[in-house]
PDB file of C-alpha atoms in Angstrom:
ATOM      1  CA  UNK D   1      76.139 113.887  96.124  1.00 84.00           C
ATOM      2  CA  UNK D   2      76.374 110.662  98.093  1.00 91.00           C
ATOM      3  CA  UNK D   3      74.470 109.702 101.229  1.00 92.00           C
ATOM      4  CA  UNK D   4      75.447 106.392 102.804  1.00 94.00           C
ATOM      5  CA  UNK D   5      73.389 104.857 105.594  1.00 93.00           C
ATOM      6  CA  UNK D   6      75.699 102.548 107.559  1.00 95.00           C
ATOM      7  CA  UNK D   7      74.079  99.557 109.279  1.00 95.00           C
ATOM      8  CA  UNK D   8      75.203  96.403 111.090  1.00 95.00           C
ATOM      9  CA  UNK D   9      74.435  93.539 108.672  1.00 96.00           C
ATOM     10  CA  UNK D  10      73.091  91.213 111.373  1.00 95.00           C
ATOM     11  CA  UNK D  11      71.112  93.463 113.712  1.00 95.00           C
ATOM     12  CA  UNK D  12      70.223  96.189 111.214  1.00 94.00           C
ATOM     13  CA  UNK D  13      71.207  98.733 113.867  1.00 93.00           C
ATOM     14  CA  UNK D  14      72.828 102.002 112.815  1.00 93.00           C
ATOM     15  CA  UNK D  15      76.623 101.597 112.678  1.00 92.00           C
ATOM     16  CA  UNK D  16      77.755 105.000 111.400  1.00 90.00           C
ATOM     17  CA  UNK D  17      79.140 106.189 114.740  1.00 88.00           C
ATOM     18  CA  UNK D  18      82.913 105.634 114.581  1.00 90.00           C
ATOM     19  CA  UNK D  19      82.822 104.783 110.874  1.00 92.00           C
ATOM     20  CA  UNK D  20      84.765 106.717 108.269  1.00 94.00           C
ATOM     21  CA  UNK D  21      84.697 106.686 104.539  1.00 95.00           C
ATOM     22  CA  UNK D  22      85.919 108.114 101.280  1.00 96.00           C
ATOM     23  CA  UNK D  23      84.757 108.567  97.723  1.00 96.00           C
ATOM     24  CA  UNK D  24      87.361 108.342  94.970  1.00 97.00           C
ATOM     25  CA  UNK D  25      87.520 108.913  91.233  1.00 96.00           C
ATOM     26  CA  UNK D  26      91.060 108.461  89.914  1.00 94.00           C
ATOM     27  CA  UNK D  27      93.268 110.868  91.873  1.00 95.00           C
ATOM     28  CA  UNK D  28      90.267 112.774  93.291  1.00 95.00           C
ATOM     29  CA  UNK D  29      89.458 111.766  96.864  1.00 96.00           C
ATOM     30  CA  UNK D  30      86.998 113.199  99.383  1.00 95.00           C
ATOM     31  CA  UNK D  31      86.297 112.155 102.963  1.00 95.00           C
ATOM     32  CA  UNK D  32      82.708 111.403 103.873  1.00 94.00           C
ATOM     33  CA  UNK D  33      81.256 113.557 106.642  1.00 91.00           C
ATOM     34  CA  UNK D  34      79.103 112.329 109.529  1.00 87.00           C
ATOM     35  CA  UNK D  35      75.654 113.927 109.692  1.00 81.00           C
ATOM     36  CA  UNK D  36      76.156 114.582 113.412  1.00 81.00           C
ATOM     37  CA  UNK D  37      79.017 114.848 115.882  1.00 79.00           C
ATOM     38  CA  UNK D  38      76.740 114.336 118.898  1.00 79.00           C
ATOM     39  CA  UNK D  39      77.237 110.923 120.606  1.00 74.00           C
ATOM     40  CA  UNK D  40      73.564 111.015 121.642  1.00 75.00           C
ATOM     41  CA  UNK D  41      72.704 110.576 117.937  1.00 79.00           C
ATOM     42  CA  UNK D  42      74.695 107.327 117.640  1.00 78.00           C
ATOM     43  CA  UNK D  43      71.564 105.137 117.707  1.00 81.00           C
ATOM     44  CA  UNK D  44      69.833 107.099 114.937  1.00 82.00           C
ATOM     45  CA  UNK D  45      70.196 105.995 111.306  1.00 81.00           C
ATOM     46  CA  UNK D  46      72.054 109.117 110.175  1.00 85.00           C
ATOM     47  CA  UNK D  47      74.041 108.904 106.934  1.00 89.00           C
ATOM     48  CA  UNK D  48      77.612 109.705 106.046  1.00 90.00           C
ATOM     49  CA  UNK D  49      77.565 112.308 103.285  1.00 91.00           C
ATOM     50  CA  UNK D  50      79.642 113.804 100.489  1.00 92.00           C
ATOM     51  CA  UNK D  51      78.795 116.974  98.639  1.00 84.00           C
ATOM     52  CA  UNK D  52      80.873 116.080  95.563  1.00 86.00           C
ATOM     53  CA  UNK D  53      80.150 118.509  92.737  1.00 87.00           C
ATOM     54  CA  UNK D  54      81.983 116.927  89.814  1.00 91.00           C
ATOM     55  CA  UNK D  55      81.218 114.270  87.256  1.00 93.00           C
ATOM     56  CA  UNK D  56      83.054 110.976  87.496  1.00 94.00           C
ATOM     57  CA  UNK D  57      82.847 107.273  88.256  1.00 96.00           C
ATOM     58  CA  UNK D  58      83.354 106.798  91.970  1.00 96.00           C
ATOM     59  CA  UNK D  59      84.329 104.140  94.461  1.00 97.00           C
ATOM     60  CA  UNK D  60      82.879 104.446  97.970  1.00 97.00           C
ATOM     61  CA  UNK D  61      84.781 102.853 100.865  1.00 97.00           C
ATOM     62  CA  UNK D  62      83.512 102.589 104.458  1.00 97.00           C
ATOM     63  CA  UNK D  63      85.782 101.608 107.369  1.00 96.00           C
ATOM     64  CA  UNK D  64      84.901 100.823 110.966  1.00 95.00           C
ATOM     65  CA  UNK D  65      86.858  98.999 113.661  1.00 95.00           C
ATOM     66  CA  UNK D  66      85.516  95.475 114.204  1.00 95.00           C
ATOM     67  CA  UNK D  67      84.001  95.300 110.707  1.00 97.00           C
ATOM     68  CA  UNK D  68      85.265  94.264 107.285  1.00 97.00           C
ATOM     69  CA  UNK D  69      85.835  97.039 104.772  1.00 97.00           C
ATOM     70  CA  UNK D  70      82.759  97.852 102.679  1.00 98.00           C
ATOM     71  CA  UNK D  71      83.373  98.942  99.077  1.00 98.00           C
ATOM     72  CA  UNK D  72      81.082  99.816  96.183  1.00 97.00           C
ATOM     73  CA  UNK D  73      82.524 100.685  92.776  1.00 97.00           C
ATOM     74  CA  UNK D  74      81.289 102.071  89.488  1.00 96.00           C
ATOM     75  CA  UNK D  75      78.994 104.777  90.868  1.00 95.00           C
ATOM     76  CA  UNK D  76      78.558 107.294  88.078  1.00 94.00           C
ATOM     77  CA  UNK D  77      77.881 110.959  88.756  1.00 93.00           C
ATOM     78  CA  UNK D  78      76.914 112.900  85.658  1.00 92.00           C
ATOM     79  CA  UNK D  79      75.225 116.127  84.769  1.00 89.00           C
ATOM     80  CA  UNK D  80      71.466 115.909  84.242  1.00 86.00           C
ATOM     81  CA  UNK D  81      70.236 119.317  83.167  1.00 85.00           C
ATOM     82  CA  UNK D  82      71.248 121.797  85.851  1.00 86.00           C
ATOM     83  CA  UNK D  83      72.039 119.129  88.449  1.00 88.00           C
ATOM     84  CA  UNK D  84      74.373 116.206  89.062  1.00 90.00           C
ATOM     85  CA  UNK D  85      73.040 112.732  89.757  1.00 89.00           C
ATOM     86  CA  UNK D  86      73.103 111.655  93.385  1.00 90.00           C
ATOM     87  CA  UNK D  87      73.340 108.286  95.106  1.00 91.00           C
ATOM     88  CA  UNK D  88      71.654 107.078  98.303  1.00 93.00           C
ATOM     89  CA  UNK D  89      73.373 103.880  99.439  1.00 95.00           C
ATOM     90  CA  UNK D  90      73.024 101.447 102.312  1.00 96.00           C
ATOM     91  CA  UNK D  91      76.288  99.948 103.594  1.00 97.00           C
ATOM     92  CA  UNK D  92      75.524  96.777 105.563  1.00 97.00           C
ATOM     93  CA  UNK D  93      78.748  96.174 107.462  1.00 97.00           C
ATOM     94  CA  UNK D  94      79.759  92.641 108.439  1.00 96.00           C
ATOM     95  CA  UNK D  95      81.552  92.108 111.715  1.00 95.00           C
ATOM     96  CA  UNK D  96      85.119  90.894 111.283  1.00 93.00           C
ATOM     97  CA  UNK D  97      84.364  87.728 113.272  1.00 83.00           C
ATOM     98  CA  UNK D  98      81.336  86.735 111.110  1.00 61.00           C
ATOM     99  CA  UNK D  99      81.816  83.750 108.767  1.00 57.00           C
TER     100      UNK D  99
END
């Protein structure tokens, strides 16, 4: 499982509203899901999530208009006893006009 908190890199404000993302391992691809679809929640630091239930080495990509693409690679999910490892990430998005 992946949970990705999406923040503006300068202000630290939540930036998940309007963002989209994927996790990929080879040909496997899954869209990340927003924790809420209520616009009133847009100022809360709610994560994008994936409920992936398979082992692999994943790449996470986050996209949002006005920001550069955020990518993290090499995230391993493996079986540990009865469970799979999970990852809690923070994506600090940089505005496209930042140096």
